[in-house]
XYZ file of C-alpha atoms in Angstrom:
318
model
C -108.956 -105.291 100.282
C -110.221 -109.044 99.996
C -114.057 -108.492 99.930
C -113.480 -105.380 97.368
C -111.202 -107.560 94.785
C -113.754 -110.477 94.761
C -116.381 -107.911 93.778
C -114.857 -106.545 91.143
C -113.646 -109.610 89.588
C -116.815 -110.354 89.605
C -118.950 -107.001 88.220
C -115.927 -106.151 86.184
C -115.974 -105.352 82.104
C -113.328 -106.576 80.248
C -113.536 -103.904 77.762
C -115.070 -100.298 77.735
C -119.031 -100.026 76.727
C -119.855 -99.338 73.532
C -120.991 -96.022 74.335
C -118.147 -94.682 76.411
C -115.895 -96.152 73.318
C -117.674 -92.810 71.117
C -114.712 -90.344 71.870
C -116.821 -87.478 70.108
C -119.820 -88.324 72.582
C -117.329 -89.257 75.722
C -115.242 -86.008 75.235
C -117.747 -83.435 77.035
C -118.755 -86.353 80.414
C -116.270 -84.846 83.327
C -117.177 -88.421 84.808
C -119.237 -91.566 84.124
C -120.716 -93.441 87.110
C -120.761 -96.665 85.987
C -123.399 -97.622 89.728
C -126.558 -97.576 87.865
C -125.333 -100.173 85.028
C -122.846 -102.736 86.580
C -122.820 -101.565 90.505
C -125.516 -102.007 92.635
C -128.400 -99.606 93.188
C -128.561 -97.134 96.074
C -132.002 -98.586 97.476
C -131.544 -100.086 100.689
C -129.194 -100.150 103.870
C -125.866 -101.493 104.858
C -127.354 -105.072 106.559
C -126.311 -105.565 110.329
C -127.202 -109.360 110.619
C -124.759 -111.706 110.185
C -123.787 -113.567 106.875
C -125.771 -115.880 105.348
C -125.769 -118.901 104.233
C -125.936 -118.387 100.652
C -123.097 -116.217 98.980
C -125.787 -115.288 95.664
C -126.053 -111.865 95.681
C -129.371 -110.066 96.505
C -131.252 -107.687 94.057
C -132.739 -104.521 94.837
C -135.469 -104.996 92.576
C -137.121 -107.838 93.519
C -136.386 -109.292 97.241
C -139.427 -112.208 96.761
C -137.701 -113.768 93.746
C -134.928 -116.268 93.852
C -131.459 -115.302 93.609
C -129.660 -115.788 90.003
C -126.223 -115.345 89.290
C -124.785 -112.512 88.089
C -127.159 -110.156 89.931
C -126.482 -106.646 91.192
C -125.520 -106.100 95.069
C -127.269 -103.028 96.259
C -124.488 -100.157 96.939
C -123.712 -98.999 100.120
C -124.973 -96.031 101.787
C -122.026 -94.345 102.610
C -121.226 -94.502 98.713
C -124.541 -93.761 97.700
C -123.336 -89.538 97.558
C -120.117 -89.722 96.571
C -118.937 -87.950 93.107
C -115.198 -87.220 91.935
C -114.200 -84.390 89.185
C -111.084 -84.642 87.910
C -108.255 -82.417 88.536
C -106.406 -80.416 84.909
C -109.406 -81.545 83.437
C -108.339 -78.744 80.626
C -105.002 -79.943 80.042
C -106.547 -83.682 79.907
C -108.829 -82.223 77.000
C -105.865 -80.882 75.389
C -104.166 -84.243 75.077
C -107.221 -86.497 74.233
C -107.839 -83.769 71.227
C -104.788 -85.155 69.748
C -104.815 -89.168 70.771
C -102.707 -89.406 74.841
C -99.715 -91.577 74.774
C -98.090 -92.708 77.604
C -94.506 -93.888 78.179
C -94.075 -97.498 79.497
C -90.650 -98.457 79.907
C -89.127 -101.815 81.848
C -88.321 -100.168 84.918
C -91.781 -98.651 84.692
C -92.978 -94.892 84.315
C -95.086 -92.098 85.566
C -98.111 -90.698 83.786
C -98.234 -87.393 82.417
C -100.519 -85.593 83.131
C -100.868 -87.046 86.473
C -104.076 -89.202 87.326
C -105.699 -86.304 90.019
C -109.183 -85.921 91.398
C -111.181 -84.446 93.877
C -113.735 -86.449 95.981
C -117.172 -84.962 97.326
C -119.986 -86.566 99.609
C -117.937 -89.076 101.687
C -118.693 -89.533 105.301
C -116.232 -87.538 107.190
C -116.384 -90.258 109.629
C -115.853 -93.673 107.404
C -112.486 -95.181 106.246
C -112.105 -95.552 102.542
C -109.515 -96.451 100.073
C -108.561 -94.749 96.541
C -107.681 -97.504 93.885
C -106.826 -97.267 90.277
C -106.668 -99.951 87.678
C -106.715 -99.693 83.905
C -109.173 -101.695 81.076
C -108.546 -102.335 77.714
C -110.851 -99.479 75.827
C -111.136 -102.724 72.708
C -109.861 -105.787 71.569
C -107.296 -104.165 69.073
C -103.730 -103.733 68.372
C -102.991 -99.743 66.864
C -99.904 -98.560 64.735
C -99.788 -94.917 63.946
C -99.577 -93.900 60.475
C -97.536 -90.957 60.009
C -99.109 -90.077 56.400
C -102.201 -89.205 57.914
C -101.216 -88.797 61.644
C -103.382 -90.715 62.346
C -104.140 -94.360 64.667
C -105.167 -97.432 62.701
C -105.899 -100.813 63.521
C -102.554 -103.025 63.061
C -104.904 -106.307 64.323
C -105.965 -108.071 67.289
C -104.713 -107.424 70.696
C -102.223 -109.350 72.677
C -102.551 -111.234 75.166
C -104.284 -109.476 78.735
C -101.530 -109.595 81.503
C -103.033 -110.622 84.900
C -104.662 -107.436 85.784
C -103.113 -105.041 88.987
C -103.991 -102.370 90.898
C -102.869 -99.121 92.234
C -103.883 -98.600 95.800
C -103.221 -94.883 97.268
C -100.558 -94.719 99.244
C -102.281 -92.802 101.519
C -105.545 -95.897 102.281
C -107.473 -96.105 104.247
C -107.951 -92.955 105.141
C -111.954 -90.976 106.556
C -113.610 -89.214 104.417
C -112.905 -85.887 105.892
C -109.377 -86.229 104.873
C -110.051 -87.381 101.254
C -112.136 -84.372 100.892
C -109.932 -81.516 102.064
C -107.305 -82.008 99.483
C -106.139 -82.609 95.616
C -106.219 -86.853 95.748
C -102.831 -87.587 93.229
C -101.741 -91.236 91.773
C -98.251 -89.040 91.051
C -96.403 -92.736 92.840
C -98.472 -95.096 89.792
C -96.217 -95.995 87.148
C -96.587 -98.239 83.748
C -94.714 -100.783 82.702
C -94.280 -103.164 79.379
C -92.322 -105.521 81.557
C -94.497 -108.691 81.825
C -92.068 -110.581 84.540
C -92.062 -107.386 86.550
C -92.166 -107.695 90.133
C -92.188 -103.969 91.249
C -95.797 -103.584 91.188
C -95.954 -101.671 88.398
C -99.550 -101.635 86.253
C -98.621 -103.814 83.476
C -99.388 -102.723 79.899
C -99.088 -103.668 76.311
C -97.603 -101.227 74.094
C -99.618 -99.656 71.147
C -102.626 -100.844 72.823
C -105.637 -98.593 73.986
C -106.359 -97.826 77.756
C -108.917 -96.221 80.430
C -107.832 -95.399 83.749
C -111.087 -96.267 86.107
C -110.885 -94.492 90.459
C -112.713 -97.057 92.385
C -113.672 -95.470 95.838
C -114.039 -98.006 98.389
C -115.895 -98.123 101.729
C -114.297 -100.208 104.493
C -116.590 -101.732 106.193
C -116.540 -101.801 109.691
C -116.511 -105.158 111.754
C -120.482 -105.387 112.736
C -121.130 -105.364 109.050
C -121.393 -107.783 106.659
C -119.427 -106.862 103.710
C -120.665 -109.449 101.387
C -124.696 -108.192 101.176
C -123.583 -104.876 99.545
C -121.050 -103.226 97.182
C -118.641 -101.700 98.918
C -116.851 -99.555 96.226
C -117.943 -97.004 93.404
C -116.200 -96.237 89.969
C -115.565 -93.375 88.231
C -114.171 -92.898 84.842
C -112.929 -89.868 83.237
C -113.195 -90.540 79.325
C -110.731 -88.307 78.359
C -108.231 -89.592 80.622
C -107.786 -92.247 77.925
C -104.625 -92.787 76.311
C -102.406 -95.653 73.909
C -99.575 -97.237 75.610
C -96.260 -96.684 74.145
C -92.703 -97.076 74.343
C -91.778 -93.645 72.585
C -93.791 -90.886 71.291
C -95.778 -91.717 67.967
C -97.455 -87.937 67.049
C -95.087 -84.797 67.407
C -97.399 -82.565 68.005
C -97.943 -84.993 71.490
C -94.518 -84.434 72.383
C -94.697 -80.587 71.898
C -97.290 -80.270 74.346
C -95.553 -82.714 76.901
C -92.459 -80.545 76.740
C -94.670 -77.174 77.031
C -96.888 -77.967 80.156
C -94.411 -80.837 82.215
C -92.275 -78.857 84.864
C -89.894 -81.935 84.650
C -89.261 -81.868 80.883
C -85.951 -80.721 79.579
C -85.021 -80.193 75.769
C -86.753 -82.455 74.039
C -86.881 -85.617 76.628
C -89.798 -86.597 78.848
C -87.914 -88.931 81.062
C -87.218 -90.161 84.419
C -83.956 -88.560 85.824
C -82.284 -92.150 85.659
C -82.980 -93.125 82.697
C -81.810 -89.558 80.977
C -78.528 -89.871 80.298
C -79.164 -93.718 78.796
C -81.818 -91.900 76.672
C -78.990 -89.219 75.308
C -76.768 -91.593 75.049
C -78.484 -93.414 72.974
C -79.933 -90.357 70.781
C -76.595 -89.758 70.172
C -75.154 -92.976 69.198
C -77.900 -93.638 66.389
C -76.809 -89.731 64.774
C -73.547 -91.390 64.396
C -74.248 -94.213 63.040
C -72.704 -96.529 66.222
C -74.470 -98.367 68.370
C -73.765 -99.002 72.107
C -73.445 -101.964 74.132
C -75.328 -102.710 77.155
C -71.419 -103.078 79.174
C -69.766 -100.398 77.080
C -71.698 -96.877 78.809
C -69.811 -95.488 81.002
C -70.214 -92.119 82.985
C -67.543 -90.111 83.922
C -67.704 -87.283 86.482
C -65.200 -84.026 86.793
C -63.750 -84.908 89.773
C -64.111 -82.409 92.695
C -61.372 -80.421 94.884
C -61.197 -80.887 97.837
C -61.213 -78.302 100.671
C -58.330 -77.898 103.003
C -59.438 -78.806 106.700
C -58.908 -76.122 108.936
C -57.777 -76.592 112.741
C -60.691 -75.122 115.092
C -57.423 -75.078 117.473
C -53.843 -72.409 117.296
C -51.273 -73.790 115.158
C -48.783 -71.405 116.837
C -47.396 -72.630 120.558
C -47.916 -69.129 123.008
C -45.515 -68.779 125.420
C -46.676 -68.095 129.151
């Protein structure tokens, strides 16, 4: 995992490539494999030799030339045939047509639609980890213009928080395990709390983000993990979204209610937050404010059931 994180930082891009920022072109793509442009080539076998004294990455195209910083490492052979497909693609496409919005809260909110995918081409007997992270689509901050029902640029982006990753809780697992089921990242939560200590993904509200799925190969002990890229990244352009603290587009709200089995009424919230949301809505309608310490929850008393003794209450004469 440490090797993966270092490689990701070395070869990472702060923003998405310009070719992926054109929604009309990316809308027809189910997955974009960045291996050829940013994550090495698949033309060399994994080295089994001890680590070299130099830490410079080997170029897959010119073995005799001197190594230079920024050259791409060859992709591990266990990742060359890996492909991914997005589950619930039709639903993601519906949201993407309207401009997907994801709620971020201080306590953390789960994504809907949930990031789900299927993997193919893994080595059944090798170990893999699955990781999700989020990168800004651009360096801009947005606001929603209600008169035109569209998002417009509101200025430069806020400072980017230290990047975080979400590791699938079943990681690591054999390739056969990953390929036989739909992989769901339903435990992932988004927050706007810059001081979050729960491991949630920290995002800035009114900024656009692109989720990325990383398939990480767990190198055996006899392999030199520094010689190859041990992860492969997949991007599904239809999953990009704008982080918000409240839904801006009413059509997004309607689609969430219609497609989310856990939505009740006009609310889309976690169970522990619904009561506060309802009270805040009621106070807003009555032009009243509720203090942080004045909200009380009352429960109906539960009628006690008399206990029945298992022993007879009458004395029997012999």
